[in-house]
PDB file of C-alpha atoms and ligand atoms in Angstrom:
ATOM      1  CA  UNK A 907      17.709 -18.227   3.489  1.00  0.00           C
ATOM      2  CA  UNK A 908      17.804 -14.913   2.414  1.00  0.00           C
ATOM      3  CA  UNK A 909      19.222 -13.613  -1.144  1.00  0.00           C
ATOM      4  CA  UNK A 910      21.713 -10.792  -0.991  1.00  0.00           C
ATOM      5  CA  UNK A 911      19.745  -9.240  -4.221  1.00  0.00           C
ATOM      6  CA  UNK A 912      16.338  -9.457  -1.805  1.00  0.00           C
ATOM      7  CA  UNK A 913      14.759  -6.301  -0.671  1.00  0.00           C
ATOM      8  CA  UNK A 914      13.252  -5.801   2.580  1.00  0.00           C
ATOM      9  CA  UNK A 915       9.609  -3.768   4.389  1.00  0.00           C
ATOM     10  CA  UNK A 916       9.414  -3.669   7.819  1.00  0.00           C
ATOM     11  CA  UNK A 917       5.704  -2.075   8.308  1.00  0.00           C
ATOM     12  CA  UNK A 918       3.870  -1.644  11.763  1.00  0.00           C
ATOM     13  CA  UNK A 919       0.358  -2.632  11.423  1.00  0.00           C
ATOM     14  CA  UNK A 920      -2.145  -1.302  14.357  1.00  0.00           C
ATOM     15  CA  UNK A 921      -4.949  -4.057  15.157  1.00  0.00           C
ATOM     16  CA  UNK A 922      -8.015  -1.827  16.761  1.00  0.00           C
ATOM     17  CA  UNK A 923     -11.524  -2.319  17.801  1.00  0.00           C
ATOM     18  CA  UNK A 924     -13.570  -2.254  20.208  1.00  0.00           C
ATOM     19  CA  UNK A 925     -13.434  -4.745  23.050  1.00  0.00           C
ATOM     20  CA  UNK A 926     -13.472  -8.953  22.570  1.00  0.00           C
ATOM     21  CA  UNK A 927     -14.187  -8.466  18.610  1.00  0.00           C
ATOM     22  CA  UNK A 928     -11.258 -11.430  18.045  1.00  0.00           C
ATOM     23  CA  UNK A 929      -8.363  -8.996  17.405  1.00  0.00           C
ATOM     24  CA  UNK A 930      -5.857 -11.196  19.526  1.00  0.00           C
ATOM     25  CA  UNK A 931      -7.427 -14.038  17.939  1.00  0.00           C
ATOM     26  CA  UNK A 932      -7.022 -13.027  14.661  1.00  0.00           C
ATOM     27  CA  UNK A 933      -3.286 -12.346  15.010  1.00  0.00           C
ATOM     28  CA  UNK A 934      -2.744 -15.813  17.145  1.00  0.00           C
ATOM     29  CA  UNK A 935      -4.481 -17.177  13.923  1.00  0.00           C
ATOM     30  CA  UNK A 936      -2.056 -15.578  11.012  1.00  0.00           C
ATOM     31  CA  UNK A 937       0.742 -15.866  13.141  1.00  0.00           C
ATOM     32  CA  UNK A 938       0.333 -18.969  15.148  1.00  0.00           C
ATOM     33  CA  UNK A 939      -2.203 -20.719  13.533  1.00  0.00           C
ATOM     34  CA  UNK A 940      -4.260 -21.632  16.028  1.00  0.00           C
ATOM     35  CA  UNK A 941      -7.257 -20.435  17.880  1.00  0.00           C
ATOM     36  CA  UNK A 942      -8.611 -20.463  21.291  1.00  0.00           C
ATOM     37  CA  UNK A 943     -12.240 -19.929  22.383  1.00  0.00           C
ATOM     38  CA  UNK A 944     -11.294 -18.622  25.750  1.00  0.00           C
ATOM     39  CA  UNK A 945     -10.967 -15.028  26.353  1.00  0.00           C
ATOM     40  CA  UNK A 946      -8.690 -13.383  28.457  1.00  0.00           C
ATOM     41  CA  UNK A 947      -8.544  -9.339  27.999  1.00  0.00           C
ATOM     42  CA  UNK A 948      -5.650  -7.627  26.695  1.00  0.00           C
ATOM     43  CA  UNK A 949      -4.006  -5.168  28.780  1.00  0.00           C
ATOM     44  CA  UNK A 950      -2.917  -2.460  27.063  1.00  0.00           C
ATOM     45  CA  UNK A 951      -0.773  -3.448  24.053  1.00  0.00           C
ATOM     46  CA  UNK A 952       0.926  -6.614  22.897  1.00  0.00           C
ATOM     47  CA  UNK A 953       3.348  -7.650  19.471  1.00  0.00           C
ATOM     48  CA  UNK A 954       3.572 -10.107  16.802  1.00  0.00           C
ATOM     49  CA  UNK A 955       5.523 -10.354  14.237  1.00  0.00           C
ATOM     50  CA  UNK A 956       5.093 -12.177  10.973  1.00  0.00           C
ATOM     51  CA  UNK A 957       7.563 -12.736   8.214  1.00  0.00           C
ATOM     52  CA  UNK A 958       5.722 -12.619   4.402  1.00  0.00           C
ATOM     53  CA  UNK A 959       7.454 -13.946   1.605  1.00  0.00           C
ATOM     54  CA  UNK A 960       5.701 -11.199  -1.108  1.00  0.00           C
ATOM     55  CA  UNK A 961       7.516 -12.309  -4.023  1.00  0.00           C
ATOM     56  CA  UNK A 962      10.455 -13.292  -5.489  1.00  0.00           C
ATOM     57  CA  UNK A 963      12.389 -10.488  -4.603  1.00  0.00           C
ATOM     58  CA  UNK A 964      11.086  -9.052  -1.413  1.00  0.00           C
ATOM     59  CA  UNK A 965      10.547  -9.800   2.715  1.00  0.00           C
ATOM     60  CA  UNK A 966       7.890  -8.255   4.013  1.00  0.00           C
ATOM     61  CA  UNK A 967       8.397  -8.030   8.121  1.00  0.00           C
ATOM     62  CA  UNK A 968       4.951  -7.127   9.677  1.00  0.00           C
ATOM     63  CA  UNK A 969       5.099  -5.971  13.474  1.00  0.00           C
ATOM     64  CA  UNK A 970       1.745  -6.163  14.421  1.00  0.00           C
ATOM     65  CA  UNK A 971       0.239  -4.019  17.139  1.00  0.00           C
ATOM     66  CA  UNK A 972      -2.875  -5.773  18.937  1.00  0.00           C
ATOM     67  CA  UNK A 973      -4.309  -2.979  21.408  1.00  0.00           C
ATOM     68  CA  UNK A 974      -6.882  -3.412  23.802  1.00  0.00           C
ATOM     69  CA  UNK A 975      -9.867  -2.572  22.957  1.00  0.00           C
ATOM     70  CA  UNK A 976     -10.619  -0.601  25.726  1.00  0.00           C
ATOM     71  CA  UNK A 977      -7.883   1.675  24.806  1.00  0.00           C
ATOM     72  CA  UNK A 978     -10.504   3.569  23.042  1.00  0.00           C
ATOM     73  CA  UNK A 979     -11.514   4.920  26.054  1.00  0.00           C
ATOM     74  CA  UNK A 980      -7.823   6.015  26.879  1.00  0.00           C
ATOM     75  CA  UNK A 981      -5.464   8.176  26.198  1.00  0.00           C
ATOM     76  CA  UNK A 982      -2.853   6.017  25.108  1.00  0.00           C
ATOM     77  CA  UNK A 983      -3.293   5.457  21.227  1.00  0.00           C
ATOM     78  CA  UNK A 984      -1.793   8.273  20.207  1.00  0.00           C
ATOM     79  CA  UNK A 985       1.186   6.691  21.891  1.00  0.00           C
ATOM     80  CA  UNK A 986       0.595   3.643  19.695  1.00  0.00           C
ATOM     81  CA  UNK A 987      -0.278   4.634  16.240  1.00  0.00           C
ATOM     82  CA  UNK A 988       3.181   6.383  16.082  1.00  0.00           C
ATOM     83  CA  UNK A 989       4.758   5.483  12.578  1.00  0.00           C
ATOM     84  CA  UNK A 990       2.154   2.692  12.255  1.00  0.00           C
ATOM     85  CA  UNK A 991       1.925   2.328   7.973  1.00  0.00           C
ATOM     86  CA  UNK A 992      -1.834   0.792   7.992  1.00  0.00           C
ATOM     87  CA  UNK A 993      -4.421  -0.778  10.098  1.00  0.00           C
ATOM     88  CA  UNK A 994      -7.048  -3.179  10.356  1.00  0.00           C
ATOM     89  CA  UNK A 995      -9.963  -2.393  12.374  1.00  0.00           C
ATOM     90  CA  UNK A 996     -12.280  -4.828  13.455  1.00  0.00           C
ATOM     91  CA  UNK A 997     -15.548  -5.437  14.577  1.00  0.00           C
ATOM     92  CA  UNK A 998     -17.932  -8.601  15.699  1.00  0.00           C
ATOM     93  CA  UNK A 999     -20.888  -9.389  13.078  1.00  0.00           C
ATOM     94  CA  UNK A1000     -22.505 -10.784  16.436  1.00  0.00           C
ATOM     95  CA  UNK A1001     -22.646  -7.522  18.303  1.00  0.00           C
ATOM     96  CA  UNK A1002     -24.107  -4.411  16.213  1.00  0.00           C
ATOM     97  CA  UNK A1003     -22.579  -2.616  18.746  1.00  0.00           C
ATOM     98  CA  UNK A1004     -19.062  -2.944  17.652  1.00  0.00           C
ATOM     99  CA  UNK A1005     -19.573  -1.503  14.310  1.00  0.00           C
ATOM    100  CA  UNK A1006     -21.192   1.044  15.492  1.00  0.00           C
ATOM    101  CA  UNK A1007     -17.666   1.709  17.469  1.00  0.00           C
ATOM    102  CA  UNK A1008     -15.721   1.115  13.509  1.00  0.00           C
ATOM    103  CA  UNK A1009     -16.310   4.783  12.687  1.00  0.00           C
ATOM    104  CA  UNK A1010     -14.816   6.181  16.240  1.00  0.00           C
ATOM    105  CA  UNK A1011     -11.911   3.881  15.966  1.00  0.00           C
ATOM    106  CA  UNK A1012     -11.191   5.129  12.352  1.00  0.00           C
ATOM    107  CA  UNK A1013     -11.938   9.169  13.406  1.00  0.00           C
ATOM    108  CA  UNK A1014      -9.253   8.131  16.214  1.00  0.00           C
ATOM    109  CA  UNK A1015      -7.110   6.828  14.237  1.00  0.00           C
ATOM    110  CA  UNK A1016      -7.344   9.478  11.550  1.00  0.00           C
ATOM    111  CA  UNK A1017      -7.265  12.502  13.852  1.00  0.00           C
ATOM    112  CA  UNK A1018      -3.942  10.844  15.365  1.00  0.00           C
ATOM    113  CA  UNK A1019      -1.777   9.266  12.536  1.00  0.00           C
ATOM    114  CA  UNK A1020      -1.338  10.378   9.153  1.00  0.00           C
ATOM    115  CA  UNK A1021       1.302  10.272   6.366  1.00  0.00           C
ATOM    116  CA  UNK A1022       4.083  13.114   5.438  1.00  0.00           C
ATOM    117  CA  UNK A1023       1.414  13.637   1.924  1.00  0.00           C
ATOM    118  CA  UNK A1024      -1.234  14.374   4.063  1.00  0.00           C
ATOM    119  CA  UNK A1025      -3.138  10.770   3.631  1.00  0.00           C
ATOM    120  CA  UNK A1026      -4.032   8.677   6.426  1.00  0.00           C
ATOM    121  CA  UNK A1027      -2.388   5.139   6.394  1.00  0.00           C
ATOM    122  CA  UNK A1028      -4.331   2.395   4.819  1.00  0.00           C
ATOM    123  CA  UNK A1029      -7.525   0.347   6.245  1.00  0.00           C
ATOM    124  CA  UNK A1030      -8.936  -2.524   5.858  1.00  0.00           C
ATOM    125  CA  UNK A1031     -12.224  -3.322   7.860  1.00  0.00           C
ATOM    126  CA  UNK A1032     -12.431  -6.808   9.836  1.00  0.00           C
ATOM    127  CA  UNK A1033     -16.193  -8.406   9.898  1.00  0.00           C
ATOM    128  CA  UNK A1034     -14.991 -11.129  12.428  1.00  0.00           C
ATOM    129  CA  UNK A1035     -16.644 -14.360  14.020  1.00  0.00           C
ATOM    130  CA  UNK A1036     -18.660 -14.744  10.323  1.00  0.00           C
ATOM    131  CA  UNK A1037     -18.606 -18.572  11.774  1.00  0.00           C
ATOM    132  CA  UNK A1038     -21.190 -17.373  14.153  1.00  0.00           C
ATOM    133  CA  UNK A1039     -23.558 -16.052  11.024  1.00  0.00           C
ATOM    134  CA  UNK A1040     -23.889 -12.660   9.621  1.00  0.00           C
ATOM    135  CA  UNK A1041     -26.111 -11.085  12.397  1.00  0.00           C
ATOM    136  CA  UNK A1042     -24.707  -7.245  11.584  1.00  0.00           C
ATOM    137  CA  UNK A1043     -24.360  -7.225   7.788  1.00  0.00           C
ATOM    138  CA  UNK A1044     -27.654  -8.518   7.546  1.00  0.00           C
ATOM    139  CA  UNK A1045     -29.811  -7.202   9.508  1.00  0.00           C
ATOM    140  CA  UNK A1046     -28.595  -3.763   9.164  1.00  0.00           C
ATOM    141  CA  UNK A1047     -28.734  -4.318   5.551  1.00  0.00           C
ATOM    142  CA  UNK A1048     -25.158  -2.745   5.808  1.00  0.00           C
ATOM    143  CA  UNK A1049     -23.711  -1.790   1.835  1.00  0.00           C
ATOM    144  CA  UNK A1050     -20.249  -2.238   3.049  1.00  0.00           C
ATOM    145  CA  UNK A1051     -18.749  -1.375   0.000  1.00  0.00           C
ATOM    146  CA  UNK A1052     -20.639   1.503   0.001  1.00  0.00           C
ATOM    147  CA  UNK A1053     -19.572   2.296   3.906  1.00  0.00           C
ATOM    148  CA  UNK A1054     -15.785   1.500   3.118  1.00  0.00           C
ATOM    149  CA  UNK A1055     -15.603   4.398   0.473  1.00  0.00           C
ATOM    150  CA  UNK A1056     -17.713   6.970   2.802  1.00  0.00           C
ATOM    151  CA  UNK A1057     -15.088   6.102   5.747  1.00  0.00           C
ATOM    152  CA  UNK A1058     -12.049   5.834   3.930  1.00  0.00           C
ATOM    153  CA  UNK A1059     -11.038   1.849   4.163  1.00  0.00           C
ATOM    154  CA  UNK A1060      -9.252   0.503   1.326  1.00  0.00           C
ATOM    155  CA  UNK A1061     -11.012  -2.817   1.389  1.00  0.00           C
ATOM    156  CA  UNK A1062     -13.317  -5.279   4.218  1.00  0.00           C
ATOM    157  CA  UNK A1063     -13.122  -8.760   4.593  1.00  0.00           C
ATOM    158  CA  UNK A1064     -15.561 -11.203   6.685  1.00  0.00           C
ATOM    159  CA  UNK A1065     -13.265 -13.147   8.734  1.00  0.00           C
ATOM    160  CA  UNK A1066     -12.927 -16.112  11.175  1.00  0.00           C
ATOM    161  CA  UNK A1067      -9.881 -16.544  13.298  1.00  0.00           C
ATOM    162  CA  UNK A1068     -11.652 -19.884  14.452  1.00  0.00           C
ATOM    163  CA  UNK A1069     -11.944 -21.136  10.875  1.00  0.00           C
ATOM    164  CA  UNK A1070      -9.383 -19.198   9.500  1.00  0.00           C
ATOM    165  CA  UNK A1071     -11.119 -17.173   6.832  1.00  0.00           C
ATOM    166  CA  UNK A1072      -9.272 -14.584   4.832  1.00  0.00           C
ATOM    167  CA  UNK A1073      -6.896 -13.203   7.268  1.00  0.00           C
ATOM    168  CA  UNK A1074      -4.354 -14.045   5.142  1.00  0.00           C
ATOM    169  CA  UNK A1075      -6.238 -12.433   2.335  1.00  0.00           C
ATOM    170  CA  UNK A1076      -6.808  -9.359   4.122  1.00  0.00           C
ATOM    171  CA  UNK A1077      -3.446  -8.774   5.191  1.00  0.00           C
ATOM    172  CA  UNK A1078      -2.056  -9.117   1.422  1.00  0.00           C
ATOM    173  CA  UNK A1079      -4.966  -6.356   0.416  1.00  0.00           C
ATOM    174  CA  UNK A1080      -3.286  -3.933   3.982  1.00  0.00           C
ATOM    175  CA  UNK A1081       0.241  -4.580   2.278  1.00  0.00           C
ATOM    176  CA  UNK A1082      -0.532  -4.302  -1.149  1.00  0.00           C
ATOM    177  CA  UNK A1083      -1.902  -0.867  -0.383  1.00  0.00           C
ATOM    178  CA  UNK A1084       0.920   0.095   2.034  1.00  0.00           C
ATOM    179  CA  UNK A1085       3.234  -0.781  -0.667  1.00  0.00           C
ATOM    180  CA  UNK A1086       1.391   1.692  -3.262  1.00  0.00           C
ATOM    181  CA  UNK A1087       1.232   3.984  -0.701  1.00  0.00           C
ATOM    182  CA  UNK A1088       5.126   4.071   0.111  1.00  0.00           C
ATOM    183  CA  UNK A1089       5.705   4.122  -3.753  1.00  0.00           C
ATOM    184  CA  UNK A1090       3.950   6.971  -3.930  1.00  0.00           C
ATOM    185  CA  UNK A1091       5.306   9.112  -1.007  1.00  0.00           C
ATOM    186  CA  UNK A1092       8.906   7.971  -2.849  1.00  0.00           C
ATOM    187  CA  UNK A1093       7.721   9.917  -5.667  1.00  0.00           C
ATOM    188  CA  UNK A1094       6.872  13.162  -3.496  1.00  0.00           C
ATOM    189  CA  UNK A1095       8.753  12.937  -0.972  1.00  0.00           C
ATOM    190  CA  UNK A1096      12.751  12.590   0.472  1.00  0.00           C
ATOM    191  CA  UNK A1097      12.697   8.576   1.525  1.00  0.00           C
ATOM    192  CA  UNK A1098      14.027   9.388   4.560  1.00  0.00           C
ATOM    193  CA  UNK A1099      11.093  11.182   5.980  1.00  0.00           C
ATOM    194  CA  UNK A1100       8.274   8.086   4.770  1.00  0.00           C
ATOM    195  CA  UNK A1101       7.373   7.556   8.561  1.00  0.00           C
ATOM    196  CA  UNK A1102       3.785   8.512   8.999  1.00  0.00           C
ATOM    197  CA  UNK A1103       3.236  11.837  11.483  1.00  0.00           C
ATOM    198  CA  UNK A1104       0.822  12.066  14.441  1.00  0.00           C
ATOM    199  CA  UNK A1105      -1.944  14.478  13.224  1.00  0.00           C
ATOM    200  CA  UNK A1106      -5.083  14.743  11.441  1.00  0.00           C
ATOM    201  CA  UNK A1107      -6.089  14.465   7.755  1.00  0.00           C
ATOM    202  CA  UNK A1108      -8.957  13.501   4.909  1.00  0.00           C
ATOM    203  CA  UNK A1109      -9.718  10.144   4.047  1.00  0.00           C
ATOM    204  CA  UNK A1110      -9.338   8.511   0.560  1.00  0.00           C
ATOM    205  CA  UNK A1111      -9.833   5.212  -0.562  1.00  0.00           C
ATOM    206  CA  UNK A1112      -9.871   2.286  -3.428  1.00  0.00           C
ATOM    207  CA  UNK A1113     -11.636  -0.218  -4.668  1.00  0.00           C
ATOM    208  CA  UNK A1114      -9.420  -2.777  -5.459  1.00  0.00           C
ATOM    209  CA  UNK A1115      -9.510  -4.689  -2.954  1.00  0.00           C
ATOM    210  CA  UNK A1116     -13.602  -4.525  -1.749  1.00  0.00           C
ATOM    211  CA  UNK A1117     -15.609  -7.688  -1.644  1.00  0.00           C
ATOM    212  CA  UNK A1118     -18.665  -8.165  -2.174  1.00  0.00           C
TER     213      UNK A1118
HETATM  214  N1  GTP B2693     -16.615 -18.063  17.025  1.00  0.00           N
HETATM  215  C1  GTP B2693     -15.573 -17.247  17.001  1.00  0.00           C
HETATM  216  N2  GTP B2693     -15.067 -16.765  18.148  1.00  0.00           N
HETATM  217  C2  GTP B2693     -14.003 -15.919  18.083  1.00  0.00           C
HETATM  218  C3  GTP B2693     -13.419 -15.542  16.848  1.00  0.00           C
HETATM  219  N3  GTP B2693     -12.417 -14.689  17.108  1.00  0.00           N
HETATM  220  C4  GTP B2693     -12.364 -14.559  18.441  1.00  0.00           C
HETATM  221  N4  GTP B2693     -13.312 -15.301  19.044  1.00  0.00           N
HETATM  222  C5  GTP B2693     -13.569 -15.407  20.490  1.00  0.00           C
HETATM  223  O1  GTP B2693     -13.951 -14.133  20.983  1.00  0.00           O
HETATM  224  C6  GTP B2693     -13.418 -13.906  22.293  1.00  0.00           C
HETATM  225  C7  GTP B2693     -12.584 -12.628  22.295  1.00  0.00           C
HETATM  226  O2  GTP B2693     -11.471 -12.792  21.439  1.00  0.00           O
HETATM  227  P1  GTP B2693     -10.134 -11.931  21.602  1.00  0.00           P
HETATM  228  O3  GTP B2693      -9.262 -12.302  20.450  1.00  0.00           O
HETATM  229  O4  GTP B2693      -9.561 -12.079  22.957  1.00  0.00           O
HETATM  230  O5  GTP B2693     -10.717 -10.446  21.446  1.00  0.00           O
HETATM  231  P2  GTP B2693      -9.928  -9.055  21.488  1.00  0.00           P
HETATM  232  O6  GTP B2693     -10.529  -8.194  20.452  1.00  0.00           O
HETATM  233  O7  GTP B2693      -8.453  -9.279  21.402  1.00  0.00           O
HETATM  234  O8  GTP B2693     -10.333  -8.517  22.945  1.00  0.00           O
HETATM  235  P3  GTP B2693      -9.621  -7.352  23.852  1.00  0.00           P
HETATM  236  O9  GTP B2693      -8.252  -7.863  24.213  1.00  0.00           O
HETATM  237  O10 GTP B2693     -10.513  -7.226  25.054  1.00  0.00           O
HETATM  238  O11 GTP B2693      -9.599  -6.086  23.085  1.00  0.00           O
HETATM  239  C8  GTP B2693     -12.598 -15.158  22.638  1.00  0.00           C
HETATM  240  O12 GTP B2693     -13.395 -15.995  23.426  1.00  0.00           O
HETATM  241  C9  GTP B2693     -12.327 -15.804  21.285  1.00  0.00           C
HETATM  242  O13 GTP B2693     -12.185 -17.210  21.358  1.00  0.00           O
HETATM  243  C10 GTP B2693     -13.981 -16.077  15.637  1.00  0.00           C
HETATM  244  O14 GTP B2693     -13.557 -15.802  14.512  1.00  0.00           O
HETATM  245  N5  GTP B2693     -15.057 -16.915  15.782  1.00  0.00           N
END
């Protein structure tokens, strides 16, 4: 039950990425917790919502936003991002090809969405299916730290949705950045104008929550 001396985040989270990297899965995992290996495309857009206990004092209410990931051939994100407050994007450490798609989904996302101080909303990169080995992050030799900071994500996680590795993990890092970030538009801003604005903007980043 909730206390009356509680305080309350409702935050819209986007889930992106190119096409069958798990992003469904992922959000069946944190907020079902289970998994299924059959795939069945999303259509367009579909919702979750998940309920975080932060701390002592505050709810955290996460609306999450799983869009089809061939969306990125569409015109319809722009439609989507609208007053999003961070993202995960994710790609499948099976298929090179979708993170070679990470940087277009975060220049789309980035050219579309960003916050009244002229920041884009935070990012955390998804390395999904790491049950399946490390095919990408080897073989490329990828410095994903290194990657992160050049394209603006605020930390990257390999996950599993099938073994359910760090999603929870990852989504504390997205809200523990969103939170920073709302802190800090209190400071500069009137609170009633927080929502994030469709546009285009810079990209900045931290490492506190990179793993290596
Ligand atoms: N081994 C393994 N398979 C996964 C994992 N996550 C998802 N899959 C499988 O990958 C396939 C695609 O997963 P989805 O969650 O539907 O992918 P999506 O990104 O939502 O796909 P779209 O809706 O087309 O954008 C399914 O067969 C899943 O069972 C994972 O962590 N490990």
């Amino acid at each position: 039950m909730q206390k009356s001396s509680q305080k309350e985040h409702l935050y819209k989270l986007l889930v992106i990425g190119d096409l069958g990297v798990g992003k469904t899965s992922i959000i069946k995992r944190y907020v079902h917790q289970n998994f299924s290996p059959h795939y069945r495309a999303t259509i367009g857009v579909d919702f979750a919502l998940k309920v975080l206990n932060w701390d002592a004092e505050t709810v955290v209410r996460l609306q999450l936003w799983d869009i089809a990931g061939q969306e990125r051939f569409g015109n319809m994100t722009r439609v989507y991002y609208r007053e999003a407050m961070g993202a995960f994007i994710v790609f499948d450490v099976t298929r090179p090809a979708t993170f070679e798609a990470v940087t277009k989904w975060k220049e789309d996302l980035d050219s579309k969405l960003i916050l009244p101080n002229g920041k884009p909303v935070a990012t955390v990169l998804l390395a999904n299916k790491c049950d399946q080995g490390k095919d990408v992050l080897m073989n490329n030799g990828l410095k994903m730290e290194q990657f992160c900071k050049e394209n603006g994500f605020v930390g990257w996680f390999e996950t599993s949705a099938k073994e359910n590795i760090n999603i929870d993990e990852a989504s504390r890092c997205l809200v523990k950045h969103i939170i920073a970030s709302e802190s800090d538009l209190m400071q500069s801003i009137e609170p009633d104008i927080i929502k994030p604005h469709l546009n285009s903007s810079n990209s900045v980043s931290c490492s506190a929550c990179f793993k290596s």
